[in-house]
Short mmCIF file of C-alpha atoms in Angstrom, two decimals:
data_model
loop_
_atom_site.label_atom_id
_atom_site.label_comp_id
_atom_site.label_asym_id
_atom_site.label_seq_id
_atom_site.Cartn_x
_atom_site.Cartn_y
_atom_site.Cartn_z
CA MET E 1 -18.41 -40.04 -7.89
CA SER E 2 -19.38 -41.48 -4.53
CA LEU E 3 -19.13 -45.22 -3.97
CA ASP E 4 -22.72 -45.23 -2.89
CA VAL E 5 -25.92 -43.59 -4.10
CA ARG E 6 -26.51 -42.08 -0.63
CA GLY E 7 -23.38 -39.92 -0.98
CA GLU E 8 -24.69 -38.58 -4.27
CA ILE E 9 -28.08 -37.84 -2.72
CA ILE E 10 -26.48 -35.89 0.16
CA LYS E 11 -24.44 -33.79 -2.30
CA LEU E 12 -27.45 -33.15 -4.53
CA ALA E 13 -29.61 -32.17 -1.55
CA ARG E 14 -26.99 -29.60 -0.52
CA GLU E 15 -26.89 -28.14 -4.00
CA LEU E 16 -30.67 -27.76 -4.02
CA ALA E 17 -30.93 -26.53 -0.40
CA LEU E 18 -33.04 -29.58 0.50
CA GLU E 19 -32.82 -32.24 3.18
CA PRO E 20 -31.43 -35.57 1.93
CA GLY E 21 -34.73 -37.16 2.95
CA ASP E 22 -36.49 -35.04 0.31
CA LEU E 23 -34.60 -37.02 -2.31
CA ASP E 24 -35.12 -40.49 -0.85
CA PHE E 25 -36.93 -41.50 -4.04
CA LEU E 26 -33.51 -41.55 -5.76
CA GLU E 27 -32.36 -44.42 -3.51
CA GLY E 28 -33.84 -46.81 -6.05
CA ALA E 29 -31.60 -45.51 -8.84
CA GLU E 30 -28.13 -46.57 -9.91
CA ARG E 31 -25.28 -44.55 -8.41
CA ASP E 32 -23.89 -43.64 -11.87
CA ASP E 33 -27.25 -42.22 -12.98
CA VAL E 34 -27.62 -40.08 -9.85
CA HIS E 35 -23.99 -38.97 -10.14
CA ARG E 36 -24.53 -37.80 -13.73
CA LEU E 37 -27.69 -35.96 -12.72
CA ARG E 38 -26.02 -34.34 -9.69
CA VAL E 39 -23.01 -33.09 -11.68
CA ALA E 40 -25.27 -31.73 -14.45
CA ILE E 41 -27.39 -29.88 -11.87
CA GLU E 42 -24.31 -28.45 -10.12
CA ASP E 43 -22.88 -27.28 -13.43
CA ALA E 44 -26.18 -25.81 -14.64
CA LEU E 45 -26.80 -23.87 -11.43
CA ASP E 46 -23.21 -22.75 -11.22
CA GLY E 47 -23.16 -21.66 -14.85
CA ARG E 48 -25.91 -19.12 -14.15
CA ASN E 49 -23.67 -17.12 -11.85
CA ARG E 50 -20.05 -18.15 -12.44
CA GLY E 51 -19.30 -14.88 -14.27
CA ILE E 52 -20.51 -12.78 -11.37
CA TYR E 53 -18.66 -15.00 -8.85
CA ARG E 54 -15.45 -14.27 -10.79
CA ARG E 55 -16.14 -10.55 -10.76
CA ILE E 56 -16.95 -10.53 -7.04
CA GLU E 57 -13.57 -12.18 -6.43
CA ALA E 58 -11.86 -9.71 -8.77
CA SER E 59 -13.44 -6.73 -7.01
CA SER E 60 -12.38 -8.12 -3.61
CA ARG E 61 -8.77 -7.48 -4.68
CA LEU E 62 -9.40 -3.77 -4.22
CA LEU E 63 -10.00 -4.34 -0.51
CA PRO E 64 -7.77 -5.50 2.34
CA PRO E 65 -8.56 -9.21 2.89
CA ALA E 66 -9.82 -8.60 6.44
CA ILE E 67 -12.43 -6.15 5.15
CA ALA E 68 -13.34 -8.32 2.17
CA VAL E 69 -13.99 -11.27 4.52
CA ARG E 70 -16.06 -9.12 6.89
CA ILE E 71 -18.21 -7.77 4.05
CA ALA E 72 -18.64 -11.22 2.49
CA ARG E 73 -19.76 -12.76 5.79
CA ALA E 74 -22.24 -9.98 6.43
CA SER E 75 -23.68 -9.81 2.91
CA PHE E 76 -23.81 -13.26 1.34
CA PRO E 77 -25.00 -16.70 2.46
CA PRO E 78 -22.22 -19.28 2.95
CA LEU E 79 -23.05 -21.05 -0.33
CA ILE E 80 -22.35 -17.89 -2.36
CA VAL E 81 -19.19 -17.06 -0.37
CA GLY E 82 -18.03 -20.63 -0.88
CA ARG E 83 -18.60 -20.41 -4.63
CA VAL E 84 -16.80 -17.05 -4.86
CA SER E 85 -13.95 -18.50 -2.78
CA GLU E 86 -13.43 -21.15 -5.44
CA GLU E 87 -12.14 -18.30 -7.63
CA ILE E 88 -9.45 -17.14 -5.19
CA PRO E 89 -6.05 -18.04 -6.65
CA ALA E 90 -3.69 -20.22 -4.62
CA ASP E 91 -1.29 -17.37 -3.83
CA ARG E 92 -4.07 -15.19 -2.37
CA SER E 93 -5.98 -17.80 -0.36
CA PRO E 94 -3.66 -17.70 2.73
CA LYS E 95 -4.37 -13.98 3.10
CA PHE E 96 -8.10 -14.67 3.35
CA LEU E 97 -7.69 -17.70 5.57
CA GLU E 98 -5.88 -15.57 8.16
CA HIS E 99 -9.08 -13.61 8.71
CA MET E 100 -11.56 -16.45 8.59
CA PRO E 101 -12.66 -18.17 11.79
CA MET E 102 -12.33 -21.91 11.26
CA SER E 103 -15.96 -22.53 12.23
CA TYR E 104 -17.03 -20.23 9.38
CA MET E 105 -14.53 -21.86 7.02
CA GLY E 106 -16.21 -25.18 7.83
CA GLU E 107 -19.54 -23.76 6.63
CA LEU E 108 -17.94 -22.62 3.37
CA LEU E 109 -16.12 -25.89 2.72
CA VAL E 110 -19.43 -27.76 2.74
CA HIS E 111 -20.58 -25.65 -0.22
CA MET E 112 -17.34 -25.52 -2.20
CA ASN E 113 -16.79 -27.76 -5.19
CA PRO E 114 -13.24 -29.15 -5.11
CA ARG E 115 -13.48 -30.04 -8.81
CA ARG E 116 -13.32 -26.32 -9.57
CA MET E 117 -10.29 -25.58 -7.42
CA VAL E 118 -7.87 -28.44 -7.93
CA ALA E 119 -4.85 -26.16 -8.50
CA THR E 120 -5.56 -24.17 -5.32
CA ILE E 121 -6.04 -27.28 -3.20
CA GLN E 122 -2.95 -28.97 -4.57
CA ALA E 123 -0.86 -25.86 -3.87
CA MET E 124 -2.01 -25.74 -0.25
CA PRO E 125 0.51 -26.85 2.39
CA ALA E 126 -0.64 -29.50 4.85
CA THR E 127 -0.21 -27.03 7.73
CA GLN E 128 -2.93 -24.87 6.18
CA MET E 129 -5.16 -27.81 5.39
CA ALA E 130 -4.93 -29.53 8.77
CA PRO E 131 -7.23 -27.17 10.72
CA MET E 132 -9.81 -27.40 7.95
CA ILE E 133 -9.71 -31.19 8.06
CA LYS E 134 -10.11 -31.11 11.84
CA GLU E 135 -13.06 -28.72 11.51
CA LEU E 136 -14.77 -31.02 9.00
CA GLU E 137 -14.11 -33.97 11.29
CA LYS E 138 -15.64 -32.06 14.21
CA ARG E 139 -18.75 -31.45 12.10
CA GLY E 140 -18.97 -35.07 10.96
CA GLU E 141 -18.66 -33.79 7.38
CA TYR E 142 -17.50 -37.05 5.84
CA VAL E 143 -19.08 -36.28 2.47
CA THR E 144 -17.16 -32.99 2.23
CA MET E 145 -13.95 -34.67 3.39
CA GLY E 146 -14.44 -37.28 0.69
CA ARG E 147 -14.94 -34.62 -1.96
CA PHE E 148 -11.67 -32.93 -1.04
CA LEU E 149 -9.84 -36.24 -0.64
CA GLY E 150 -10.66 -36.95 -4.28
CA VAL E 151 -8.63 -34.01 -5.62
CA LEU E 152 -5.56 -34.04 -3.35
CA ALA E 153 -2.18 -34.53 -5.01
CA ASP E 154 -0.70 -37.95 -4.23
CA ALA E 155 2.00 -36.34 -2.09
CA GLN E 156 -0.61 -34.51 0.00
CA ILE E 157 -2.60 -37.62 0.93
CA PRO E 158 -0.29 -38.96 3.69
CA LYS E 159 0.12 -35.49 5.21
CA VAL E 160 -3.59 -34.81 5.30
CA LEU E 161 -4.49 -38.26 6.61
CA ALA E 162 -1.88 -37.90 9.34
CA VAL E 163 -4.10 -35.41 11.17
CA ILE E 164 -6.97 -37.92 11.46
CA ASP E 165 -6.77 -40.52 14.24
CA ASP E 166 -10.39 -41.57 14.37
CA GLY E 167 -11.10 -44.80 12.48
CA ARG E 168 -14.72 -43.91 11.76
CA THR E 169 -13.69 -40.60 10.17
CA LEU E 170 -11.03 -42.31 8.05
CA LEU E 171 -13.43 -44.97 6.87
CA LEU E 172 -16.31 -42.63 6.07
CA ALA E 173 -14.10 -40.02 4.36
CA GLY E 174 -12.80 -42.84 2.15
CA PHE E 175 -16.30 -44.17 1.61
CA HIS E 176 -17.45 -40.78 0.36
CA THR E 177 -14.41 -40.02 -1.76
CA GLU E 178 -15.23 -38.33 -5.03
CA ASP E 179 -12.70 -40.47 -6.86
CA PRO E 180 -12.69 -44.15 -5.78
CA ALA E 181 -9.63 -44.72 -8.00
CA ARG E 182 -7.64 -42.79 -5.38
CA LEU E 183 -8.51 -45.23 -2.60
CA ASP E 184 -5.38 -47.31 -3.21
CA ASN E 185 -3.26 -44.26 -2.44
CA VAL E 186 -5.34 -43.53 0.64
CA VAL E 187 -4.97 -47.03 2.07
CA LEU E 188 -1.27 -47.01 1.21
CA ALA E 189 -0.85 -43.81 3.23
CA LEU E 190 -2.51 -45.18 6.37
CA SER E 191 -0.36 -46.11 9.35
CA ASP E 192 -0.84 -49.49 11.03
CA THR E 193 -2.44 -47.62 13.94
CA GLN E 194 -4.96 -46.01 11.58
CA VAL E 195 -5.76 -49.36 9.95
CA ALA E 196 -6.39 -50.81 13.40
CA ALA E 197 -8.59 -47.82 14.27
CA ILE E 198 -10.66 -48.43 11.14
CA ARG E 199 -11.12 -52.07 12.13
CA GLU E 200 -12.29 -51.04 15.59
CA ALA E 201 -14.67 -48.47 14.13
CA VAL E 202 -16.23 -51.05 11.79
CA ALA E 203 -17.01 -53.28 14.76
CA ALA E 204 -18.10 -50.47 17.08
CA HIS E 205 -20.37 -48.65 14.61
CA GLY E 206 -21.59 -51.47 12.36
CA LEU E 207 -19.84 -50.10 9.29
CA GLU E 208 -19.36 -53.45 7.54
CA ARG E 209 -21.24 -52.30 4.42
CA GLU E 210 -19.06 -49.18 4.07
CA LEU E 211 -15.89 -51.21 4.55
CA GLY E 212 -17.06 -53.82 2.06
CA THR E 213 -17.73 -51.13 -0.56
CA ILE E 214 -14.24 -49.72 -0.05
CA LEU E 215 -12.66 -53.18 -0.23
CA ASP E 216 -14.39 -53.79 -3.57
CA ALA E 217 -12.77 -50.62 -4.98
CA LEU E 218 -9.23 -51.53 -3.88
CA SER E 219 -6.53 -53.39 -5.75
CA PRO E 220 -5.96 -56.92 -4.35
CA GLU E 221 -2.78 -56.15 -2.37
CA LEU E 222 -4.28 -53.11 -0.65
CA ARG E 223 -7.50 -54.96 0.02
CA GLU E 224 -5.34 -57.50 1.78
CA ARG E 225 -3.78 -54.74 3.89
CA LEU E 226 -7.16 -53.84 5.37
CA GLU E 227 -8.32 -57.45 5.57
CA SER E 228 -5.09 -58.82 7.07
CA ASN E 229 -5.63 -56.52 10.02
CA GLY E 230 -8.76 -58.46 10.65
CA ALA E 231 -11.11 -56.13 8.80
CA GLY E 232 -13.76 -57.29 6.39
CA MET S 1 -44.07 -30.65 -20.73
CA SER S 2 -43.40 -33.77 -18.62
CA ASP S 3 -41.40 -33.58 -15.38
CA ILE S 4 -38.47 -35.37 -17.02
CA GLU S 5 -38.53 -32.87 -19.90
CA ARG S 6 -38.48 -30.04 -17.34
CA ILE S 7 -35.43 -31.60 -15.67
CA ALA S 8 -33.79 -32.02 -19.09
CA ALA S 9 -34.42 -28.37 -19.88
CA VAL S 10 -32.54 -27.23 -16.76
CA THR S 11 -29.71 -29.76 -16.82
CA GLY S 12 -29.12 -30.15 -20.54
CA LEU S 13 -29.13 -33.94 -20.08
CA GLY S 14 -30.61 -36.07 -22.85
CA ALA S 15 -33.72 -38.24 -22.60
CA ASP S 16 -31.58 -41.40 -22.46
CA GLU S 17 -29.56 -40.02 -19.53
CA LEU S 18 -32.75 -39.26 -17.60
CA ALA S 19 -34.65 -42.43 -18.56
CA PHE S 20 -33.89 -43.93 -15.13
CA LEU S 21 -36.26 -41.40 -13.55
CA ASP S 22 -39.19 -43.15 -15.26
CA ALA S 23 -38.81 -46.07 -12.87
CA LEU S 24 -38.82 -43.88 -9.74
CA ASP S 25 -41.61 -42.38 -7.67
CA ALA S 26 -43.46 -39.89 -9.90
CA ASN S 27 -44.15 -37.50 -7.00
CA GLY S 28 -40.46 -37.41 -6.18
CA VAL S 29 -39.55 -36.66 -9.80
CA LYS S 30 -42.15 -33.88 -9.92
CA ALA S 31 -40.83 -32.37 -6.68
CA LEU S 32 -37.29 -32.48 -8.09
CA ALA S 33 -38.40 -30.73 -11.30
CA ASP S 34 -40.22 -28.06 -9.27
CA ARG S 35 -37.20 -27.49 -7.06
CA LEU S 36 -34.82 -27.31 -10.03
CA GLU S 37 -36.89 -24.60 -11.65
CA ALA S 38 -37.08 -22.63 -8.41
CA VAL S 39 -33.52 -22.87 -7.12
CA GLY S 40 -31.78 -21.03 -9.99
CA PRO S 41 -33.79 -17.80 -9.65
CA GLU S 42 -33.52 -18.09 -5.83
CA ARG S 43 -29.74 -18.19 -6.07
CA ASP S 44 -29.69 -15.29 -8.54
CA ARG S 45 -31.65 -13.24 -6.00
CA GLU S 46 -29.28 -14.18 -3.17
CA VAL S 47 -26.37 -12.96 -5.29
CA ASP S 48 -28.13 -9.70 -6.20
CA VAL S 49 -29.20 -8.97 -2.61
CA GLY S 50 -25.69 -9.84 -1.39
CA ILE S 51 -24.09 -7.46 -3.88
CA GLU S 52 -26.41 -4.65 -2.83
CA GLY S 53 -25.56 -5.22 0.82
CA ALA S 54 -21.83 -5.51 0.12
CA LEU S 55 -21.75 -2.28 -1.87
CA LYS S 56 -23.22 -0.44 1.11
CA MET S 57 -20.42 -1.71 3.33
CA ILE S 58 -17.55 -0.91 0.97
CA PRO S 59 -15.70 2.33 1.77
CA ARG S 60 -17.25 5.11 -0.33
CA LEU S 61 -13.98 5.81 -2.14
CA LEU S 62 -13.83 2.26 -3.52
CA ARG S 63 -17.48 1.87 -4.49
CA ALA S 64 -17.10 3.19 -8.04
CA PRO S 65 -14.18 0.90 -9.03
CA VAL S 66 -15.87 -2.08 -7.35
CA ARG S 67 -19.13 -1.39 -9.19
CA LYS S 68 -17.19 -1.08 -12.44
CA ILE S 69 -15.76 -4.59 -12.00
CA LEU S 70 -18.99 -6.12 -10.72
CA PHE S 71 -21.18 -4.82 -13.50
CA ALA S 72 -18.67 -5.28 -16.32
CA GLY S 73 -20.54 -8.20 -17.85
CA THR S 74 -23.60 -10.40 -17.77
CA ARG S 75 -24.06 -12.91 -14.94
#
């Protein structure tokens, strides 16, 4: 669940192929209500085709990964390829990644639901994840970063965060995390340099509200870590 | 059927879970219900068209086994 109703609206708009502005009327609702609605819609739409997504992935095993990727890119929109990719087991995903341009991978990541691929994500080495994180950062995809951040294994968090220097990216990825209970681990994994970068970003970009929301979700000692660096 | 009932029919959520929509802009709720009813069939079509296109690109020798896997069940 996002910390803020806007994050839920952005995710719901993506699922429905709408612009977030089309769902502005939901701004007046409670975050928990919009979260429940968004998850139910994602599950209902996904349930219509999950069987065929599984069979598309199964049939792709008959083809060399390079050809499977080429056919997928030419035949299906990124949302469908992303959903089929959720079915690729952890041991096969590196073979596909070798043949996927990172810019295209970025398009897929936006449409993938990390809740459905926890085992695959948690089996992924940081070296494989780093270029994806950088691609999402380049695209300003903080909502997607937050979704993935929410399902990382504890041991992965420091390694993944290590590739992000930009304070604004760190703050907004945390702000959009799918699982605010993980924020303690995120803040614990930050270097002093990253904490300072977050503080600078808050001042430079007027992100006091986002920081305040994160601070509210932290345990007291970790809240102090961000605040003692002058943030808040 | 009201717009909230239409949303309930797609999502499976109960009336109590959707009660919050009553307090929101009615035009927005209607547009959401319309979109929800449209997006499922749209996505089904994208999958079907994609499969047709993919089958044409698959080497002829592999088409039969791929088709067998793809059409082994319902959606």
